[in-house]
PDB file of C-alpha atoms in Angstrom:
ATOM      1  CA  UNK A   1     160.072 119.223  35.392  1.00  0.00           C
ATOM      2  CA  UNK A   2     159.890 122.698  36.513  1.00  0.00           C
ATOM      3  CA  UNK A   3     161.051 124.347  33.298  1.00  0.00           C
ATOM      4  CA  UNK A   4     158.806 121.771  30.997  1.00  0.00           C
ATOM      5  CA  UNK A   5     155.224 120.266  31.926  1.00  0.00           C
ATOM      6  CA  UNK A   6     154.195 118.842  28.741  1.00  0.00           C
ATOM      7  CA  UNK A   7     157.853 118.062  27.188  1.00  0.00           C
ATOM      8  CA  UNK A   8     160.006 116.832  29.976  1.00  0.00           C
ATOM      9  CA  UNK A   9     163.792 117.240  30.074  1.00  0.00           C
ATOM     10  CA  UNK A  10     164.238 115.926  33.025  1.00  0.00           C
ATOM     11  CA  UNK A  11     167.057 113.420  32.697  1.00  0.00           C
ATOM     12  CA  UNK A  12     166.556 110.755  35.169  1.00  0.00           C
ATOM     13  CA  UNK A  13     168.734 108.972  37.710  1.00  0.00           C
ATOM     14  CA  UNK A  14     172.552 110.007  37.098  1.00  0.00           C
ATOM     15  CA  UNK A  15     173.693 110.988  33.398  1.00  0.00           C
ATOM     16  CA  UNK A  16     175.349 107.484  32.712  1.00  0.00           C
ATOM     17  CA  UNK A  17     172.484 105.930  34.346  1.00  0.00           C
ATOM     18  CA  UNK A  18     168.971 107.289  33.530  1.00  0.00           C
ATOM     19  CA  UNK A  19     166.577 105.070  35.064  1.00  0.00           C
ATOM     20  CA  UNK A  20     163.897 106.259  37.827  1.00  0.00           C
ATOM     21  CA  UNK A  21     160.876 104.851  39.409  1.00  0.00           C
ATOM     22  CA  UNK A  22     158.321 107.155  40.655  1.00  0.00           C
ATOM     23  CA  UNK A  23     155.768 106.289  43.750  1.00  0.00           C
ATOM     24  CA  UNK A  24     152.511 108.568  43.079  1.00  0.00           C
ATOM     25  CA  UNK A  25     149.028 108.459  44.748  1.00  0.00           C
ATOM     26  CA  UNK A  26     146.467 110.633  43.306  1.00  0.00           C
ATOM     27  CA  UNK A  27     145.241 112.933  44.807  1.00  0.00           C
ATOM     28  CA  UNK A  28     148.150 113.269  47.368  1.00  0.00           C
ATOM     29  CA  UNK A  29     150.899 113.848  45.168  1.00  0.00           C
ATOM     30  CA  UNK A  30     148.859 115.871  42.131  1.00  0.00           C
ATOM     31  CA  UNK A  31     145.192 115.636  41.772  1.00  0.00           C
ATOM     32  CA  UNK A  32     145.884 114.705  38.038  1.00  0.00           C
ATOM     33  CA  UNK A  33     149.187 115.221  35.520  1.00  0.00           C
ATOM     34  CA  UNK A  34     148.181 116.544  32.648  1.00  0.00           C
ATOM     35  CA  UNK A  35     149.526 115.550  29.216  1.00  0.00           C
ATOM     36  CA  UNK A  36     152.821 115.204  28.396  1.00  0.00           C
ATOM     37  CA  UNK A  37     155.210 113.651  26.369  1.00  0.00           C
ATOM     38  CA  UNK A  38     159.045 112.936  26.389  1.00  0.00           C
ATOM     39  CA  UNK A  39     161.794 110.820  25.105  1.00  0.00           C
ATOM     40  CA  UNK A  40     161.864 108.143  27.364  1.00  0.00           C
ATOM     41  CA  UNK A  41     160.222 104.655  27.568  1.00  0.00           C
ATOM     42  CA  UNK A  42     157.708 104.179  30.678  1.00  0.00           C
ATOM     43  CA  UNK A  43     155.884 101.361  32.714  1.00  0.00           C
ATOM     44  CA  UNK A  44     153.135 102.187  34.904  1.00  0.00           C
ATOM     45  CA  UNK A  45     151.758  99.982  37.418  1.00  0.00           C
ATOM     46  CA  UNK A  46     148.771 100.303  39.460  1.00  0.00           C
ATOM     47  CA  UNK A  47     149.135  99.123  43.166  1.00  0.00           C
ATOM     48  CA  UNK A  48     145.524 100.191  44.464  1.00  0.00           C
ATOM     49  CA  UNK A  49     142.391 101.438  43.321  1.00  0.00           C
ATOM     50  CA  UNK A  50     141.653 102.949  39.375  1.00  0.00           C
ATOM     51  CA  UNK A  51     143.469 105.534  37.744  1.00  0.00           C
ATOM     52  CA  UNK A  52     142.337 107.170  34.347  1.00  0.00           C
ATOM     53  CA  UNK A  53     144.763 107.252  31.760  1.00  0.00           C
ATOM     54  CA  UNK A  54     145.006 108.686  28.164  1.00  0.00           C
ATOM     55  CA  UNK A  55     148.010 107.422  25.614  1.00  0.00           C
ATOM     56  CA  UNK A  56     148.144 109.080  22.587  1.00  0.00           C
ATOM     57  CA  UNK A  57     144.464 109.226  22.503  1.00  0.00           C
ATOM     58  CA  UNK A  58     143.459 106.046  23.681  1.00  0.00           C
ATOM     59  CA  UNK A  59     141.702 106.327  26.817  1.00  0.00           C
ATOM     60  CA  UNK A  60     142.041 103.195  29.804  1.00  0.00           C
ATOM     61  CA  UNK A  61     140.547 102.419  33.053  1.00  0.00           C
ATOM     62  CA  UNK A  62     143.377 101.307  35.022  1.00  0.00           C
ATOM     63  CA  UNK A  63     142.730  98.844  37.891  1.00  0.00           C
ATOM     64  CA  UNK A  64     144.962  97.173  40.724  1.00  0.00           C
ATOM     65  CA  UNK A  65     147.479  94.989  38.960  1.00  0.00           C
ATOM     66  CA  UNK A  66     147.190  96.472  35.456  1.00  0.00           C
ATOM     67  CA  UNK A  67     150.061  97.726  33.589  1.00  0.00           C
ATOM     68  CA  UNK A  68     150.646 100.463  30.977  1.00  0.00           C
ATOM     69  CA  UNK A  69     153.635 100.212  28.254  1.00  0.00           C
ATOM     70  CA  UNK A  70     154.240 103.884  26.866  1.00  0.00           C
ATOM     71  CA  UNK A  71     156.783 104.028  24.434  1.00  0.00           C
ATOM     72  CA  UNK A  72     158.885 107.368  23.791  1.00  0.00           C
ATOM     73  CA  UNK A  73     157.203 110.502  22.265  1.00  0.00           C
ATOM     74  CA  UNK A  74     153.709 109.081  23.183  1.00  0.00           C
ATOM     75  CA  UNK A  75     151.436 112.024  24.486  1.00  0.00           C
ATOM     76  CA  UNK A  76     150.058 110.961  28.081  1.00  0.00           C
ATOM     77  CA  UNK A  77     148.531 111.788  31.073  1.00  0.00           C
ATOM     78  CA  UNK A  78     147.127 110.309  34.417  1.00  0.00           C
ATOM     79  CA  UNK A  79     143.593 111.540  36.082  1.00  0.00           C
ATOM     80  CA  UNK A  80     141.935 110.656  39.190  1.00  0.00           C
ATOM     81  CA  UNK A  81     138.917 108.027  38.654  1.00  0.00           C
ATOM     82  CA  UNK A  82     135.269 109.270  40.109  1.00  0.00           C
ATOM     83  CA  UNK A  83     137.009 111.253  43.031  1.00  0.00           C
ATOM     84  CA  UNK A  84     138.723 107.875  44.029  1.00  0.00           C
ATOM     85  CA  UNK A  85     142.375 107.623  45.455  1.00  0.00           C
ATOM     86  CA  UNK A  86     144.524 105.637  43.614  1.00  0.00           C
ATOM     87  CA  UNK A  87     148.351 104.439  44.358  1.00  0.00           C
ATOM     88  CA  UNK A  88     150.469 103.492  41.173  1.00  0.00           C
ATOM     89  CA  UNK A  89     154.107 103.630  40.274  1.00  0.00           C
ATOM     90  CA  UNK A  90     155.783 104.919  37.123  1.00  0.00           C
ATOM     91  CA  UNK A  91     159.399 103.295  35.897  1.00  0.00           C
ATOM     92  CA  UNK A  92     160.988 105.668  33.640  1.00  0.00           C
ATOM     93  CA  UNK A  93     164.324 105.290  31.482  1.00  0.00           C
ATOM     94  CA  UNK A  94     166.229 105.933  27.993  1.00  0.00           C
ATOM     95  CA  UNK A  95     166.519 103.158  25.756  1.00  0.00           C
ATOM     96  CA  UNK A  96     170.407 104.196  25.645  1.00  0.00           C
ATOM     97  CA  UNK A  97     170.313 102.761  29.170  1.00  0.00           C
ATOM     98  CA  UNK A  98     170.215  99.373  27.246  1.00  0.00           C
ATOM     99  CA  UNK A  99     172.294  99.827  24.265  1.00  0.00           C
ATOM    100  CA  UNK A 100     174.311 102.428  22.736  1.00  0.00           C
ATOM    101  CA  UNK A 101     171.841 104.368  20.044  1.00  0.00           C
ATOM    102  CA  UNK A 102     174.748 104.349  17.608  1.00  0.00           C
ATOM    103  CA  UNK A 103     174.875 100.409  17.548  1.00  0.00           C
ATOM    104  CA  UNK A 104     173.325  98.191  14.999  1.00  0.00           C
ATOM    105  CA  UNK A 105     171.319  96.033  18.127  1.00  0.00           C
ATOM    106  CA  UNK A 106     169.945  99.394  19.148  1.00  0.00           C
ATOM    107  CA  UNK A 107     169.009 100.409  15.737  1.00  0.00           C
ATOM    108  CA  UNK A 108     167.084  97.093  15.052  1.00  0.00           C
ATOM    109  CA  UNK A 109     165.748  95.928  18.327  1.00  0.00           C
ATOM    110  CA  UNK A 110     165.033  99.791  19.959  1.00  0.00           C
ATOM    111  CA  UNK A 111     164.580 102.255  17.558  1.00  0.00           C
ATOM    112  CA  UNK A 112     161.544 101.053  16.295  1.00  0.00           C
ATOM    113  CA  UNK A 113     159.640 101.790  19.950  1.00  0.00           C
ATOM    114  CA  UNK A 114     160.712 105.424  19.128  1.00  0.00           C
ATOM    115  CA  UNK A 115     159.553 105.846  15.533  1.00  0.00           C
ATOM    116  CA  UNK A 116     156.041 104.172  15.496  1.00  0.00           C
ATOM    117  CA  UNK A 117     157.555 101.031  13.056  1.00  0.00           C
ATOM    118  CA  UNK A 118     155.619  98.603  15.681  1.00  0.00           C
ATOM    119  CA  UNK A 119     152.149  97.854  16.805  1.00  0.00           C
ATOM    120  CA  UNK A 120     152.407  97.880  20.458  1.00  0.00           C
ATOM    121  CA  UNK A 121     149.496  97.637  22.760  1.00  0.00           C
ATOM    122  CA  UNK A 122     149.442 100.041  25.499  1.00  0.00           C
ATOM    123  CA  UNK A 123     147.388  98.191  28.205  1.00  0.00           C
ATOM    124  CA  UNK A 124     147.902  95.260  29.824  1.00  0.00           C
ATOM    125  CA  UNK A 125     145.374  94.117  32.787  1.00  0.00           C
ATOM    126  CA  UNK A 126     145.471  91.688  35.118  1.00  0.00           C
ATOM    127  CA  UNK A 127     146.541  88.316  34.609  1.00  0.00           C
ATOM    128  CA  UNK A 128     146.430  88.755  31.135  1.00  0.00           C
ATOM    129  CA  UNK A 129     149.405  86.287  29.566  1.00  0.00           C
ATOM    130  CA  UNK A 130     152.016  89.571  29.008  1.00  0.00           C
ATOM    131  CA  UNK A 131     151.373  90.810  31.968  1.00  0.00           C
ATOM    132  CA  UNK A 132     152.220  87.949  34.039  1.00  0.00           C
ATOM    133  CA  UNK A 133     155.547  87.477  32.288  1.00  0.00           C
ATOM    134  CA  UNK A 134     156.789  90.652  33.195  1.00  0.00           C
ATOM    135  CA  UNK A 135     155.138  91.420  36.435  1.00  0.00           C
ATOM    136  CA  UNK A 136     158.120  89.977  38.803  1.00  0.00           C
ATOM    137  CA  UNK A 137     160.089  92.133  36.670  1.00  0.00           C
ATOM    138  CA  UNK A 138     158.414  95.278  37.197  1.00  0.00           C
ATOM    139  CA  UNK A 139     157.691  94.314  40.975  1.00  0.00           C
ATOM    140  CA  UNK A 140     161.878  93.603  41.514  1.00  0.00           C
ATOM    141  CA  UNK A 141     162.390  97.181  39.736  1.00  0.00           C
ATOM    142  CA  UNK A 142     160.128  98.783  42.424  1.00  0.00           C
ATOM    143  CA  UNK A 143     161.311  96.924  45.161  1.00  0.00           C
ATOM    144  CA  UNK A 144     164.914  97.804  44.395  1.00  0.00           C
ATOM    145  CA  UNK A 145     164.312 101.550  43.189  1.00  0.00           C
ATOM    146  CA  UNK A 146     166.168 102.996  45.873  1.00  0.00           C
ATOM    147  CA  UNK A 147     169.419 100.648  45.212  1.00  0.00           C
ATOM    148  CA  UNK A 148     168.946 100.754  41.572  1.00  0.00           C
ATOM    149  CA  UNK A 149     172.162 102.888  40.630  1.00  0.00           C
ATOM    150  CA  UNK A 150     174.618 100.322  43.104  1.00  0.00           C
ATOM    151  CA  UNK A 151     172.734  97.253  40.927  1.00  0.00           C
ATOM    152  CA  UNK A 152     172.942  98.248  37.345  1.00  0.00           C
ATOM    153  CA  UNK A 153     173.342  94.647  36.161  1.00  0.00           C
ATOM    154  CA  UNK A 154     170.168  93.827  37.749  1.00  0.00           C
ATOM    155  CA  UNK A 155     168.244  96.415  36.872  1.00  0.00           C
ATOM    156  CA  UNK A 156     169.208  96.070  32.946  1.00  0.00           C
ATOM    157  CA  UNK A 157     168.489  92.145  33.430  1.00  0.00           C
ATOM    158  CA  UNK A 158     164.657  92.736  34.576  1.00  0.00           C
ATOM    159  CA  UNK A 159     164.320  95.618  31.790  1.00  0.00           C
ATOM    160  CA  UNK A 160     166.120  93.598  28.985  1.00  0.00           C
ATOM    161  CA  UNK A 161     163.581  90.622  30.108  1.00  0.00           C
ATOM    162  CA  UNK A 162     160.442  93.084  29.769  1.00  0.00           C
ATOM    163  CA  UNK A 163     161.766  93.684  26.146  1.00  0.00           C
ATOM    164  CA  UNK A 164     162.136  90.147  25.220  1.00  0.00           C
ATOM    165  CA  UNK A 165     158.497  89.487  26.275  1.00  0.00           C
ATOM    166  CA  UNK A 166     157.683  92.996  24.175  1.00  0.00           C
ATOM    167  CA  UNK A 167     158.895  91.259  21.185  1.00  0.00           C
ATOM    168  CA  UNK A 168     156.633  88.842  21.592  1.00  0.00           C
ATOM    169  CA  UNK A 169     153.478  91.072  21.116  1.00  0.00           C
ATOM    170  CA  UNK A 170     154.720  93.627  18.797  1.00  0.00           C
ATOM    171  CA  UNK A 171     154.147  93.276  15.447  1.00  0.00           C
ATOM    172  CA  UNK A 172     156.066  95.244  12.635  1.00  0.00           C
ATOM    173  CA  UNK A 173     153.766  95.179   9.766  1.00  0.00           C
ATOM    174  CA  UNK A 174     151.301  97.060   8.580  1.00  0.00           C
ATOM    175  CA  UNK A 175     151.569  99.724  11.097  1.00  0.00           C
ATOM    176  CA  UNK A 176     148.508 101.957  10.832  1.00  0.00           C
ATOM    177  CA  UNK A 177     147.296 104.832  12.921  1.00  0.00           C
ATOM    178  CA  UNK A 178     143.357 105.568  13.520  1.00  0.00           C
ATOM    179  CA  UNK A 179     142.666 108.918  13.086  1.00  0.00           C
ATOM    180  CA  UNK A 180     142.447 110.162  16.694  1.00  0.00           C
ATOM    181  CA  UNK A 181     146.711 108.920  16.944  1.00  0.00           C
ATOM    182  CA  UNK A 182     147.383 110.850  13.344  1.00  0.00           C
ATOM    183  CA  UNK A 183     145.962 113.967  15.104  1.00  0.00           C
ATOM    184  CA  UNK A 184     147.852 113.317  18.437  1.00  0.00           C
ATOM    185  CA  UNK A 185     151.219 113.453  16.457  1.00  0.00           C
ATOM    186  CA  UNK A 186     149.352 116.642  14.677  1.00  0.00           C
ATOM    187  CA  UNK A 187     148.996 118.218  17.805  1.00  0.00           C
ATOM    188  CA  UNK A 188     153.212 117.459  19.443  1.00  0.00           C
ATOM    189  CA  UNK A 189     154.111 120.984  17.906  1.00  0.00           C
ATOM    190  CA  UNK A 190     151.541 122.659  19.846  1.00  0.00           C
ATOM    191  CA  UNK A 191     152.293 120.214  23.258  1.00  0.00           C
ATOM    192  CA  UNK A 192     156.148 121.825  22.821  1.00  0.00           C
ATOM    193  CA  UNK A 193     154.786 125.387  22.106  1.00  0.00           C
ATOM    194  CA  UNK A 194     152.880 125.095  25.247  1.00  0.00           C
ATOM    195  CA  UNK A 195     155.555 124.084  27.133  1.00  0.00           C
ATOM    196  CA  UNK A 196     157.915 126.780  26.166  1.00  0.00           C
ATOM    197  CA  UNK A 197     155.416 129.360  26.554  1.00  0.00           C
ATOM    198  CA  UNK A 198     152.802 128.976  29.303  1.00  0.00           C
ATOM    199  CA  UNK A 199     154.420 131.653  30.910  1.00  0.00           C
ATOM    200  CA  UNK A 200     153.555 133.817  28.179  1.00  0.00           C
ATOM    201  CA  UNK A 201     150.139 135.209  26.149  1.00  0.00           C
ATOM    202  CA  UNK A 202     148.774 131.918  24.457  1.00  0.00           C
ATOM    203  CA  UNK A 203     146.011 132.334  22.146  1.00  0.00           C
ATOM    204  CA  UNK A 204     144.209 129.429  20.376  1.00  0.00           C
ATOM    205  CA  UNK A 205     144.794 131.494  16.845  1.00  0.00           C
ATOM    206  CA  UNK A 206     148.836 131.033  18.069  1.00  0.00           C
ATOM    207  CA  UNK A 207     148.174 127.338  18.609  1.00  0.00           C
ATOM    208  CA  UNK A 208     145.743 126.685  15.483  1.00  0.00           C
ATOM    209  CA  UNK A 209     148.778 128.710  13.386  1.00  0.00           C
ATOM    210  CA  UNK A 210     151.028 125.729  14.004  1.00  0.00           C
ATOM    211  CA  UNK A 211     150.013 123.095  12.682  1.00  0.00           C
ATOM    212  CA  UNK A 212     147.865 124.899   9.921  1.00  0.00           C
ATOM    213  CA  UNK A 213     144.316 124.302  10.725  1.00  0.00           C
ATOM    214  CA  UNK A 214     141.780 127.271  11.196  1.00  0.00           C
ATOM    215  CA  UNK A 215     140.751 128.039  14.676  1.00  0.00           C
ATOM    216  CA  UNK A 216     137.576 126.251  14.787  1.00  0.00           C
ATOM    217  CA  UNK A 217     138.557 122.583  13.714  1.00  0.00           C
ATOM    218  CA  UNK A 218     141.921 123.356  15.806  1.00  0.00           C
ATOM    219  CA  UNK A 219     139.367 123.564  19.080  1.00  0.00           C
ATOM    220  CA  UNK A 220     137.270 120.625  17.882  1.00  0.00           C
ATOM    221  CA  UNK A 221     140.300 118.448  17.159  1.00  0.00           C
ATOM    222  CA  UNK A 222     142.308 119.514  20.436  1.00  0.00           C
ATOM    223  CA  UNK A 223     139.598 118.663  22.627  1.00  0.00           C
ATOM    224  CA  UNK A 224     138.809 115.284  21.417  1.00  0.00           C
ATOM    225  CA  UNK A 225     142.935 114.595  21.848  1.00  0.00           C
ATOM    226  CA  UNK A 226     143.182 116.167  25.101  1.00  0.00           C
ATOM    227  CA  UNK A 227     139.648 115.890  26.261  1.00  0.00           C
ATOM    228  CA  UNK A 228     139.395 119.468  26.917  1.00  0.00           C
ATOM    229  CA  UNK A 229     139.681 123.100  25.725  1.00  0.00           C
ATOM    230  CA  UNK A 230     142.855 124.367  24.570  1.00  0.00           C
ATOM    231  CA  UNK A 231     142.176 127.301  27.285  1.00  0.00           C
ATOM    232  CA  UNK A 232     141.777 124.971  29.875  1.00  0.00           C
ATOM    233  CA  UNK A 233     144.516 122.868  29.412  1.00  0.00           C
ATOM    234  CA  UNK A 234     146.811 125.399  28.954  1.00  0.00           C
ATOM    235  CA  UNK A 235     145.544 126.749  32.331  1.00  0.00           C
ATOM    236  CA  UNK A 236     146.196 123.366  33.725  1.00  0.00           C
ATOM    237  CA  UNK A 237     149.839 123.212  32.195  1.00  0.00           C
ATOM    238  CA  UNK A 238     150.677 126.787  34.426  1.00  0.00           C
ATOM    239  CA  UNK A 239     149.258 125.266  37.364  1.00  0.00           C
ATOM    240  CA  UNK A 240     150.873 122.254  37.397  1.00  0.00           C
ATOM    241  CA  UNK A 241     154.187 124.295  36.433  1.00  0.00           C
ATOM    242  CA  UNK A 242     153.397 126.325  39.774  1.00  0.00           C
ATOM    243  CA  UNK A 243     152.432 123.453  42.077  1.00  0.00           C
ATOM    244  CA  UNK A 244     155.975 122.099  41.103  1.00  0.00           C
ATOM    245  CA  UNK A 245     157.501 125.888  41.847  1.00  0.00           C
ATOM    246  CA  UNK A 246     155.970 125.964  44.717  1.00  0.00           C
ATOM    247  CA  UNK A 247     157.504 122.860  46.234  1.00  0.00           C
ATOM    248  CA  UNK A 248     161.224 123.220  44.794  1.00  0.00           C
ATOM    249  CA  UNK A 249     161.456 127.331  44.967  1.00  0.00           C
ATOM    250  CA  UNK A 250     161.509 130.052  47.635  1.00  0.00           C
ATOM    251  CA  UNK A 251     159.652 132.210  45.288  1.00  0.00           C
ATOM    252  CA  UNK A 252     156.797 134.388  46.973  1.00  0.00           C
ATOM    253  CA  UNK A 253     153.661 133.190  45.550  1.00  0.00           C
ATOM    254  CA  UNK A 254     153.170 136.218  43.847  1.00  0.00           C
ATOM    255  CA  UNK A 255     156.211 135.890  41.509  1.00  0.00           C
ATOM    256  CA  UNK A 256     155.264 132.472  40.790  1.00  0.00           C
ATOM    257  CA  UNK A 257     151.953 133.569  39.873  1.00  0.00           C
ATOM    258  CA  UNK A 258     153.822 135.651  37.239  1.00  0.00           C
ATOM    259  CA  UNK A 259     156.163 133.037  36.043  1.00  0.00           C
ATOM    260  CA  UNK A 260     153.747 130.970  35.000  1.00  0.00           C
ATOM    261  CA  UNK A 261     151.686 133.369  33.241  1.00  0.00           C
ATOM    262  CA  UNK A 262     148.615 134.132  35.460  1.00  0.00           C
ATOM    263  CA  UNK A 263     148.361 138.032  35.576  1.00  0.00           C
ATOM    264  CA  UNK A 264     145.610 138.363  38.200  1.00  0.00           C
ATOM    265  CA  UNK A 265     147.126 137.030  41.822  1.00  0.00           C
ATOM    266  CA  UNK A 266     143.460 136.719  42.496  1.00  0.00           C
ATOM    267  CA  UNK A 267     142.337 134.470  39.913  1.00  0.00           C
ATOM    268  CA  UNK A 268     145.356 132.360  40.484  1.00  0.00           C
ATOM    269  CA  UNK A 269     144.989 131.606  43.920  1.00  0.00           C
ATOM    270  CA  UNK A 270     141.322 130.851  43.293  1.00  0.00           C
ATOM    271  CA  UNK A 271     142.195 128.699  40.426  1.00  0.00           C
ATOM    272  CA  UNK A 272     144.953 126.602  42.548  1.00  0.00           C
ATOM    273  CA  UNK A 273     142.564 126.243  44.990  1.00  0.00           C
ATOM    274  CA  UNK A 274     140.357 124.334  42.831  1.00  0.00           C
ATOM    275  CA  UNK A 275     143.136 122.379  41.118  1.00  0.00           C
ATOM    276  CA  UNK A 276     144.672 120.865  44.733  1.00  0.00           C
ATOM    277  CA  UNK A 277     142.355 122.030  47.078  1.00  0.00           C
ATOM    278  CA  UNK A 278     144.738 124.320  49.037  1.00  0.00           C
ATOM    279  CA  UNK A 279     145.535 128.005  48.785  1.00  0.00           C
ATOM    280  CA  UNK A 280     149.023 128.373  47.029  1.00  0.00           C
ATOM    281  CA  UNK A 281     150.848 129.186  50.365  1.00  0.00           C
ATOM    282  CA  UNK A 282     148.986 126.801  52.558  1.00  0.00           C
ATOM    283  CA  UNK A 283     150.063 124.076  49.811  1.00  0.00           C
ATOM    284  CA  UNK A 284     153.579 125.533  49.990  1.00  0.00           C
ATOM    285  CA  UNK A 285     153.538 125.167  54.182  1.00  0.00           C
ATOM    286  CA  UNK A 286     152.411 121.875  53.837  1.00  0.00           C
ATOM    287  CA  UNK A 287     154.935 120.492  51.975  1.00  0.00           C
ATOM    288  CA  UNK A 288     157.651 121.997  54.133  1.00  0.00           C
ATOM    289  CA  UNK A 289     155.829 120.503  56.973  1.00  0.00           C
TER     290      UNK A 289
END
């Protein structure tokens, strides 16, 4: 995560077993994480109170008991609801976890979740008939996150289960994206250029360059994607990049300033301060403590 905000390449659980669930309360762990896309297949599950979610554009209020279904390469992030705590879990794995991506199963029942041949609805609330299929399963994944490695076959039983009720819902015709989802996938070249280069000069003329539009309808378009300015969020991107520094590096707080591109100490402390409500050091004592 460290190296990569937006596109993670962070390969989860062992390398012949990449499956990982993820315990996060916001604002405790991250006051937000911003958005992001990679190459694995994710659940999220809200435990308590309302988090604020955006998948590939779409925009959800999610409240205890809902669940979110975000297939690979979908750009998404989580955000804190009207100031309000909120505890949810994430279960993240490959598809190759399930079947070899060589195989003719995995190129008929899996690959379409990777190359947008399905309609697949993202959110699922409460009680709703999908959701209640698959909820033991996703509650027996938590449960047994910390064992999950020394019970493969179980694990692969509750995820293969959660696919069988998938197939159920998608559909594989007439796949159509609204405009907002057409711009999203627009927009991955810039999400990667960001993410290789936060640490660098970004301009929005760099950004707009990519994926050919002019500078103006680049900053219209990016905002209503992202929800804000292409300034801000990548300001976002090198703060989250140095919250994560700060907790896995014994870098002074000045070099991590520099790393991730802020070239005024100054203005980076006061921005971090605003972003997680601590000074960078006091947030780096804190988590040592």
């Amino acid at each position: 995560m460290q190296a990569n905000a937006i596109k993670e390449t962070k390969k989860r659980g062992f390398a012949n077993f990449p499956f990982e669930v993820y315990r996060c309360r916001i604002p405790e762990t991250f006051p937000f994480f911003p958005l992001h896309y990679h190459d694995d297949f994710e659940i999220v599950y809200v435990l308590e109170g309302t988090l604020d979610a955006s998948v590939h554009a779409q925009r959800f209020e999610c409240s205890t008991g809902d669940i979110l279904i975000i297939p690979p390469q979908k750009i998404h992030g989580f955000f804190q609801h009207k100031n309000l705590p909120c505890h949810y879990i994430n279960i993240v794995f490959s598809l190759s976890l399930l079947e070899q991506p060589d195989s003719d199963f995995f190129k008929k029942f899996m690959s379409p979740y990777q190359n947008e041949q399905i309609n697949l609805p993202y959110f699922h609330k409460k009680e709703t008939l999908f959701n209640t299929k698959i909820l033991e399963s996703v509650i027996s994944l938590f449960n047994n996150r910390h064992e999950a490695v020394s019970k493969p076959f179980l694990v692969k039983s509750e995820l293969f289960k959660i696919f069988h009720y998938l197939q159920e819902i998608v559909s594989d015709s007439d796949v159509k994206l609204n405009n907002s989802e057409l711009y999203a996938n627009k927009l991955i070249p810039v999400f990667k250029y960001v993410s290789e280069n936060y640490m660098n000069s970004i301009s929005v003329a760099d950004a707009a360059k990519l994926v050919n539009f002019s500078e103006s309808h680049f900053m219209s378009i990016f905002k209503r994607i992202a929800g804000t300015s292409f300034t801000n969020y990548v300001k976002m991107i090198r703060l989250e990049n140095a919250r994560v520094m700060l907790l896995s590096s014994d870098k002074s707080v000045q070099q991590i300033a520099d790393e991730c591109g802020f070239e005024d100490i100054s203005y980076f402390i006061r921005s971090f301060k605003k972003y997680i409500n601590l000074s960078p050091l006091k947030y780096k004592k804190s988590a040592i403590v």
